[in-house]
Short mmCIF file of C-alpha atoms in Angstrom, two decimals:
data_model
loop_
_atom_site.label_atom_id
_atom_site.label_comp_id
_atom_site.label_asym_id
_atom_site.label_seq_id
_atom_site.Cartn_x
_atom_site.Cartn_y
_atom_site.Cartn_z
CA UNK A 2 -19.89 -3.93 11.10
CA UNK A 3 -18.26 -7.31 9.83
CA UNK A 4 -14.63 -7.39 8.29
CA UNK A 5 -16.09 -8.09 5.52
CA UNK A 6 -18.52 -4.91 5.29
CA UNK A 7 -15.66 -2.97 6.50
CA UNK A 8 -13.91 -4.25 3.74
CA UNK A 9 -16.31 -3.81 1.00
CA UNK A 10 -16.84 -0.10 2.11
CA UNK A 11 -13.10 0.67 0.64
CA UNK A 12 -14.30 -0.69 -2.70
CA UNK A 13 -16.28 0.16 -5.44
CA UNK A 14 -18.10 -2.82 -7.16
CA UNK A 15 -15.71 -5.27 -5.19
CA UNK A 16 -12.79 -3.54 -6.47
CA UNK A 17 -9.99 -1.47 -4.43
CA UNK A 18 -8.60 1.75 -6.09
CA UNK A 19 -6.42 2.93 -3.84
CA UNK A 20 -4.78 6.09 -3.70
CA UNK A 21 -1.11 5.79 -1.55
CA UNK A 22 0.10 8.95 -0.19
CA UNK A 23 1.61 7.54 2.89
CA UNK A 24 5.08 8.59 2.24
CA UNK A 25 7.05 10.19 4.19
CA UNK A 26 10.57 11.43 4.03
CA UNK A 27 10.41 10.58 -0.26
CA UNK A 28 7.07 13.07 -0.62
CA UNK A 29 8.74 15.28 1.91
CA UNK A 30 12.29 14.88 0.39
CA UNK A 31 10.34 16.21 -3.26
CA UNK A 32 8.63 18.68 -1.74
CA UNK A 33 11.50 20.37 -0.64
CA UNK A 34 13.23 20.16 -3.53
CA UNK A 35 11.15 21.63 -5.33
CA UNK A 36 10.48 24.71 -3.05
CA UNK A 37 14.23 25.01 -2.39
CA UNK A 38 14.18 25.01 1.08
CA UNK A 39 13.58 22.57 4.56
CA UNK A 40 9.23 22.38 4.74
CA UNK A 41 7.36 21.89 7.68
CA UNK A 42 5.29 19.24 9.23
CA UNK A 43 2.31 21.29 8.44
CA UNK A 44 3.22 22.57 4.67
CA UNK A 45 3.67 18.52 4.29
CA UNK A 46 -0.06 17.84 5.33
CA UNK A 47 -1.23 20.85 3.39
CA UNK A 48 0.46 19.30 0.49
CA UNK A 49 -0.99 15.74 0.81
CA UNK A 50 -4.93 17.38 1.38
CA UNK A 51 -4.12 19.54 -1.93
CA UNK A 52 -3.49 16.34 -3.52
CA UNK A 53 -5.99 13.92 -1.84
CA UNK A 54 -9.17 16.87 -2.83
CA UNK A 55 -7.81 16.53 -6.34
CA UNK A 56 -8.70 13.71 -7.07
CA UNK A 57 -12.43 13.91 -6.09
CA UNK A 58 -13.71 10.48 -5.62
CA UNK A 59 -12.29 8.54 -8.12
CA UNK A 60 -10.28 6.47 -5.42
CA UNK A 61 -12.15 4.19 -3.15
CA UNK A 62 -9.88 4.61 -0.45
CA UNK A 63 -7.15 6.55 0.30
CA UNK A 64 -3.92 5.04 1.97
CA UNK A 65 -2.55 7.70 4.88
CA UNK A 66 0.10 7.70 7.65
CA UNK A 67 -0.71 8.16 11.62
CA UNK A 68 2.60 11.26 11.46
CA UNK A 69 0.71 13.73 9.11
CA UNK A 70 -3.02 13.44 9.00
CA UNK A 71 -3.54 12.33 13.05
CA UNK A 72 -3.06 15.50 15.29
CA UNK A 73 -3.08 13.95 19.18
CA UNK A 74 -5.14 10.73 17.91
CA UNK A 75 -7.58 13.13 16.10
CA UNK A 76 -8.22 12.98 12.02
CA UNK A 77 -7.61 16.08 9.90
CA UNK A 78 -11.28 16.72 9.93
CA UNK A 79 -11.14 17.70 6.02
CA UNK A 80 -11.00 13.29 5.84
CA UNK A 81 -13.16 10.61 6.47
CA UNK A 82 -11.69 7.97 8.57
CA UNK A 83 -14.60 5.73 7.06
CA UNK A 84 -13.09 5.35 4.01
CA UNK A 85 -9.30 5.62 4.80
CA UNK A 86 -6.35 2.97 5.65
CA UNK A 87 -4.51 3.68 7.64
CA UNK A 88 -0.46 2.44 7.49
CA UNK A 89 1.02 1.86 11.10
CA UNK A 90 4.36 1.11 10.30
CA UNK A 91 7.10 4.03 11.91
CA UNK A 92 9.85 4.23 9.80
CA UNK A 93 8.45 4.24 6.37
CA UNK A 94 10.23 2.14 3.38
CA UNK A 95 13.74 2.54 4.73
CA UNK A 96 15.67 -0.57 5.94
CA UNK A 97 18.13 1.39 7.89
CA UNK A 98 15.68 2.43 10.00
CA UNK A 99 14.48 -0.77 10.61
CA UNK A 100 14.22 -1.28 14.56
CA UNK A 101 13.56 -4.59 16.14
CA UNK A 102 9.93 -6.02 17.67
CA UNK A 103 7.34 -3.74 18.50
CA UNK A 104 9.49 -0.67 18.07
CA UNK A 105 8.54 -1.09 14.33
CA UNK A 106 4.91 0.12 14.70
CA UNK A 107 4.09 3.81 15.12
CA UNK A 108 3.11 5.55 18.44
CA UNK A 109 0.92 7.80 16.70
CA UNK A 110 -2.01 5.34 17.47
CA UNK A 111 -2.61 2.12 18.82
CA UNK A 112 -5.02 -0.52 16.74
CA UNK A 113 -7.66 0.16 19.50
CA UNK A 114 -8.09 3.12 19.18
CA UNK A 115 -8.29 3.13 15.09
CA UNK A 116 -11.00 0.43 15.76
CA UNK A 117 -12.83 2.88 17.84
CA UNK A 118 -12.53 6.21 15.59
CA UNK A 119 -14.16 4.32 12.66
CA UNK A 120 -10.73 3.28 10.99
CA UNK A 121 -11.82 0.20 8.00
CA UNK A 122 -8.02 -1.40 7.53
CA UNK A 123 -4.95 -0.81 8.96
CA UNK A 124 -2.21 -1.59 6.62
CA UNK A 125 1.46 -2.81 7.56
CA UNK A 126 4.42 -2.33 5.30
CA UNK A 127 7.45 -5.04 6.31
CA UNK A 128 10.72 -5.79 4.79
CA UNK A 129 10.92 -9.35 4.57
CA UNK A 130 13.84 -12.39 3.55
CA UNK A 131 13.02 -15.54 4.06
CA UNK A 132 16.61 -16.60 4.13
CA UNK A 133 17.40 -13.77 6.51
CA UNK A 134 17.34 -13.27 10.11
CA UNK A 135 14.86 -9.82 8.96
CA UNK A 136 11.82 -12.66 8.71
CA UNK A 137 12.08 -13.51 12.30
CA UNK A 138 12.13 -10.01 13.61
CA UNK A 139 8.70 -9.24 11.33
CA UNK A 140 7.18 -12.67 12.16
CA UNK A 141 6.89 -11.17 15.53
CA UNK A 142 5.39 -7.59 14.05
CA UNK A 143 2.72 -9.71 12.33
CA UNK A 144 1.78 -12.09 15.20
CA UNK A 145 1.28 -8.49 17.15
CA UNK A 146 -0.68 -6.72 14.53
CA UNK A 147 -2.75 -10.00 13.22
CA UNK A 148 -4.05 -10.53 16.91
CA UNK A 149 -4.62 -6.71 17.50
CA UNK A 150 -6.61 -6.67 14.49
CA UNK A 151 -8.69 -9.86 15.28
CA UNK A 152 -9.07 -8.78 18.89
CA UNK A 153 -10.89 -5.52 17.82
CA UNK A 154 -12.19 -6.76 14.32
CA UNK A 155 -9.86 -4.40 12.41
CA UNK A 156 -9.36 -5.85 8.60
CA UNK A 157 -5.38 -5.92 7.69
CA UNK A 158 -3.64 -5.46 4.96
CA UNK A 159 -0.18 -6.94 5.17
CA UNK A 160 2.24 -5.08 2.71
CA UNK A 161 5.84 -7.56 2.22
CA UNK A 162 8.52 -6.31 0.13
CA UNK A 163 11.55 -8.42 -0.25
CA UNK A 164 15.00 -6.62 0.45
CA UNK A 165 18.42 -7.82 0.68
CA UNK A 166 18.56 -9.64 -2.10
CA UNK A 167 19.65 -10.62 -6.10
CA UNK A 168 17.39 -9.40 -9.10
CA UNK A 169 17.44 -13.16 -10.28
CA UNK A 170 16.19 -14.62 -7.13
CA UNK A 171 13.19 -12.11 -6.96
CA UNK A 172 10.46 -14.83 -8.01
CA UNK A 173 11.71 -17.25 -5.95
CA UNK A 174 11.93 -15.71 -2.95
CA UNK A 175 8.64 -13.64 -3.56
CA UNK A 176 7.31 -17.54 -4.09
CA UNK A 177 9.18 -18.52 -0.85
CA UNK A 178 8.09 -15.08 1.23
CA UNK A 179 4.73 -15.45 0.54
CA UNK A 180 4.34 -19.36 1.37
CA UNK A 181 6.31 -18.41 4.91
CA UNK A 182 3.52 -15.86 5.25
CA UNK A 183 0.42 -18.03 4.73
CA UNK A 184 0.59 -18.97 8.43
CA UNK A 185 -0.55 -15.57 9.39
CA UNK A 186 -4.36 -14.36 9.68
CA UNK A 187 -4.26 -11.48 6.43
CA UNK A 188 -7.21 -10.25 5.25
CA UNK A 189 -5.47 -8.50 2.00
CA UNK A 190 -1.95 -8.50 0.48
CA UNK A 191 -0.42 -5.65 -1.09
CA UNK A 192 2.01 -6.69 -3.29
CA UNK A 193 4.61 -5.56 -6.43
CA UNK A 194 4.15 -7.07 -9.85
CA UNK A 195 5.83 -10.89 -9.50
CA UNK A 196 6.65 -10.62 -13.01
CA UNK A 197 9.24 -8.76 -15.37
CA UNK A 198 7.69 -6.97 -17.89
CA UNK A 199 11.40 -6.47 -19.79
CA UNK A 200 12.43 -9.94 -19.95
CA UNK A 201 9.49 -12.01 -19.92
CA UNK A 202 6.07 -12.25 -22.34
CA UNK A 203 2.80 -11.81 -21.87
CA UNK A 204 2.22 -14.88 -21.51
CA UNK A 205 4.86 -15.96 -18.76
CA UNK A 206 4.00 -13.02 -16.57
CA UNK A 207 0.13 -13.83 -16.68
CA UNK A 208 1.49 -17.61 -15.60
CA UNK A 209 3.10 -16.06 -12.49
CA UNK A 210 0.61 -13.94 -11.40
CA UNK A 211 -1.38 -17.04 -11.91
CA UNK A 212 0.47 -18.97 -9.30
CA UNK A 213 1.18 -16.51 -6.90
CA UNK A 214 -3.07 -16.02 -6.93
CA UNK A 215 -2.80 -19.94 -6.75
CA UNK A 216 -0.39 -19.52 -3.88
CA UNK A 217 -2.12 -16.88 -1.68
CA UNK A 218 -5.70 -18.42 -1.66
CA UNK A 219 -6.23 -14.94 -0.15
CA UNK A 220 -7.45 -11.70 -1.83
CA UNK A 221 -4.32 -9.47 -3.11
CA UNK A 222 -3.97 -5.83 -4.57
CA UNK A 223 -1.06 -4.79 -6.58
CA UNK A 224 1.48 -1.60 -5.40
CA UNK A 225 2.92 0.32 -7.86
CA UNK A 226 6.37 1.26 -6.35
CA UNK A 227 6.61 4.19 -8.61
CA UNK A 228 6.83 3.03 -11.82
CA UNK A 229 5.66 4.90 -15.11
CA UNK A 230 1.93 4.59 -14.78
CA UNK A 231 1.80 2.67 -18.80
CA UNK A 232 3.72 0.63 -17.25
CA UNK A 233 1.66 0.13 -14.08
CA UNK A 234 -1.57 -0.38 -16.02
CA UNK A 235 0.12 -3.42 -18.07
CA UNK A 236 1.20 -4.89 -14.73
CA UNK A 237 -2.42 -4.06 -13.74
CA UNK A 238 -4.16 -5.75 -16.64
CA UNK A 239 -2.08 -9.04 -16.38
CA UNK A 240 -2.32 -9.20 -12.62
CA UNK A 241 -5.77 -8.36 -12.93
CA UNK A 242 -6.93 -11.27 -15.50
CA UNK A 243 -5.00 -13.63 -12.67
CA UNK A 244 -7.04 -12.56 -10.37
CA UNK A 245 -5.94 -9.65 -8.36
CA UNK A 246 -8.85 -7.43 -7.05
CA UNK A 247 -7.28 -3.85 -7.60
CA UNK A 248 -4.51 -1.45 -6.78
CA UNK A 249 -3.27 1.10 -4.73
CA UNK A 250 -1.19 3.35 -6.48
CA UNK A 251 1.25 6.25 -4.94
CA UNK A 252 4.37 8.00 -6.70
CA UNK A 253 3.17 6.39 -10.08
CA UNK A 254 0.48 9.15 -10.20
CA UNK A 255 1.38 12.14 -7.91
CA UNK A 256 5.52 11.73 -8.54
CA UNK A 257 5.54 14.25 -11.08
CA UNK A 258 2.78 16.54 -9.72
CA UNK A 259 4.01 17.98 -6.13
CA UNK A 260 3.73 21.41 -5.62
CA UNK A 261 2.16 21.63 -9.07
CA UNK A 262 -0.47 24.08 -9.63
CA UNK A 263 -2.49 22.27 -12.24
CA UNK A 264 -2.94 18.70 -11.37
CA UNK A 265 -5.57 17.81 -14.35
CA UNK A 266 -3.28 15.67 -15.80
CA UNK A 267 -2.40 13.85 -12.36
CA UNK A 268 -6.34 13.34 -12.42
CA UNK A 269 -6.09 11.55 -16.02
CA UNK A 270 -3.27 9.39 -14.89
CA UNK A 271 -5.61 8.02 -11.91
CA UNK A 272 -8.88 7.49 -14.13
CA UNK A 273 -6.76 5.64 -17.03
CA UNK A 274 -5.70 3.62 -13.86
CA UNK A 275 -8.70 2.99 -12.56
CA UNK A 276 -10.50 2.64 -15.90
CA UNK A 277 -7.46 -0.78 -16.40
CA UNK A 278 -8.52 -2.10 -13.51
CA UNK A 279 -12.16 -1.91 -13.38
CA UNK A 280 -11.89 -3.95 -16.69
CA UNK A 281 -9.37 -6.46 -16.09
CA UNK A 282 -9.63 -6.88 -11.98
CA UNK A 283 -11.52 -9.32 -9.63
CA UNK A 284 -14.03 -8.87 -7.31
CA UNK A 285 -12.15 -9.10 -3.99
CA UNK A 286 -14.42 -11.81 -2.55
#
């Protein structure tokens, strides 16, 4: 298969609706809070399938980590690795943890070897500053993943989150970030909502995502970082109508729902998610 027909299998109709339960210690961290008492490895996995089978097939793809669902390089065999990505990052969303070079990327699996069990995207999660000595260190984690990835014709989805850094700078350096990033080989961006819903209009936030989908010149899906999921589907529809081709979507829909017995209305959250995007969203090429 192309990149491109690897791609389009994690779609449906040229849009991605992605479901993200690639957390780690904050899923695990709830988990155990709500059971009262330290979980294992195993109950963790159990948890994520419970919540994955929920939702049926109203996700295109689902977004999992190498730690949980990969037992000695092997897939849980209740998924198919056909239409999951894959994140190979090691330390999951936490900046302390942050370790320099190739020390960054998980030992669970190598690229390779994704390519060759079936694997469609791989997806990379990086803190990122352009005005701090952070960028350099990732530059090199991207050089390494972007030639993996084009050496065994892996599609890659490059996830950048700004850190270290002033709530009024945000659009600047998301502006700056994602210029300093353009000389890398991406075949997707994941990315937060430019905007601010609370301080700007309609209007100005559709004009941002406007030029960051100027900017990028490459096709981009929007995270949801957790926020309420109303909230998320306004981000959605304005990102959408700029020309963002989708979504994946975590903590916004199963936050409340861990170790719940009824997840019907984790179900509805999803569909009113999807149903957003399938209206306002691109076609992702």
């Amino acid at each position: 298969m192309t990149k491109n027909e690897k791609i389009e299998v994690l779609t449906e109709d040229g849009v991605f609706h992605i479901f993200a339960i690639d957390h780690r210690d904050v899923l695990t961290n709830v988990i155990e809070e709500k059971k009262g008492r330290v979980v294992s490895k195993n109950e963790v996995l159990e948890e994520k399938i419970r919540i994955i089978q929920a939702l049926d097939n109203l996700p295109s793809a689902n977004l999992v980590d190498p730690f949980y669902f990969l037992d000695n390089k092997k897939l849980d065999n209740r998924l198919d690795m056909a239409n999951l990505l894959i994140g190979i990052e090691r330390f999951n969303y936490d900046m302390d943890k942050v370790a320099s070079g190739l020390d960054y990327l998980t030992t669970d699996i190598s690229i390779e070897e994704l390519s060759k069990s079936g694997c469609n995207m791989v997806k990379l999660f990086v803190l990122y500053n352009s005005e701090k000595a952070i960028a350099d260190e990732m530059d090199k984690v991207i050089l390494y993943v972007q030639n993996e990835c084009e050496k065994y014709n892996v599609p890659f989805l490059l996830e950048p989150i700004l850190c270290d850094f002033e709530e009024k700078d945000f659009l600047r350096l998301t502006v700056d970030m994602l210029t300093r990033l353009k000389k890398f080989k991406v075949d997707i961006y994941k990315i937060l909502f430019p905007g601010n819903l609370k301080e700007k209009s309609y209007k100005e936030n559709l004009e941002i995502c406007k030029e960051i989908n100027e900017l990028l010149q490459t096709p981009w899906i929007l995270l949801s970082s957790g926020v309420p999921d109303n909230e998320f589907k306004l981000q959605l529809e304005i990102a959408g109508k700029a020309g963002c081709c989708g979504y994946a979507v975590g903590r916004s829909v199963w936050g409340k729902y861990i170790c719940e017995e009824n997840l019907d209305d984790m179900k509805s959250i999803f569909k009113d998610i999807k149903d957003t995007a399938s209206r306002h969203c691109q076609k992702w090429s």
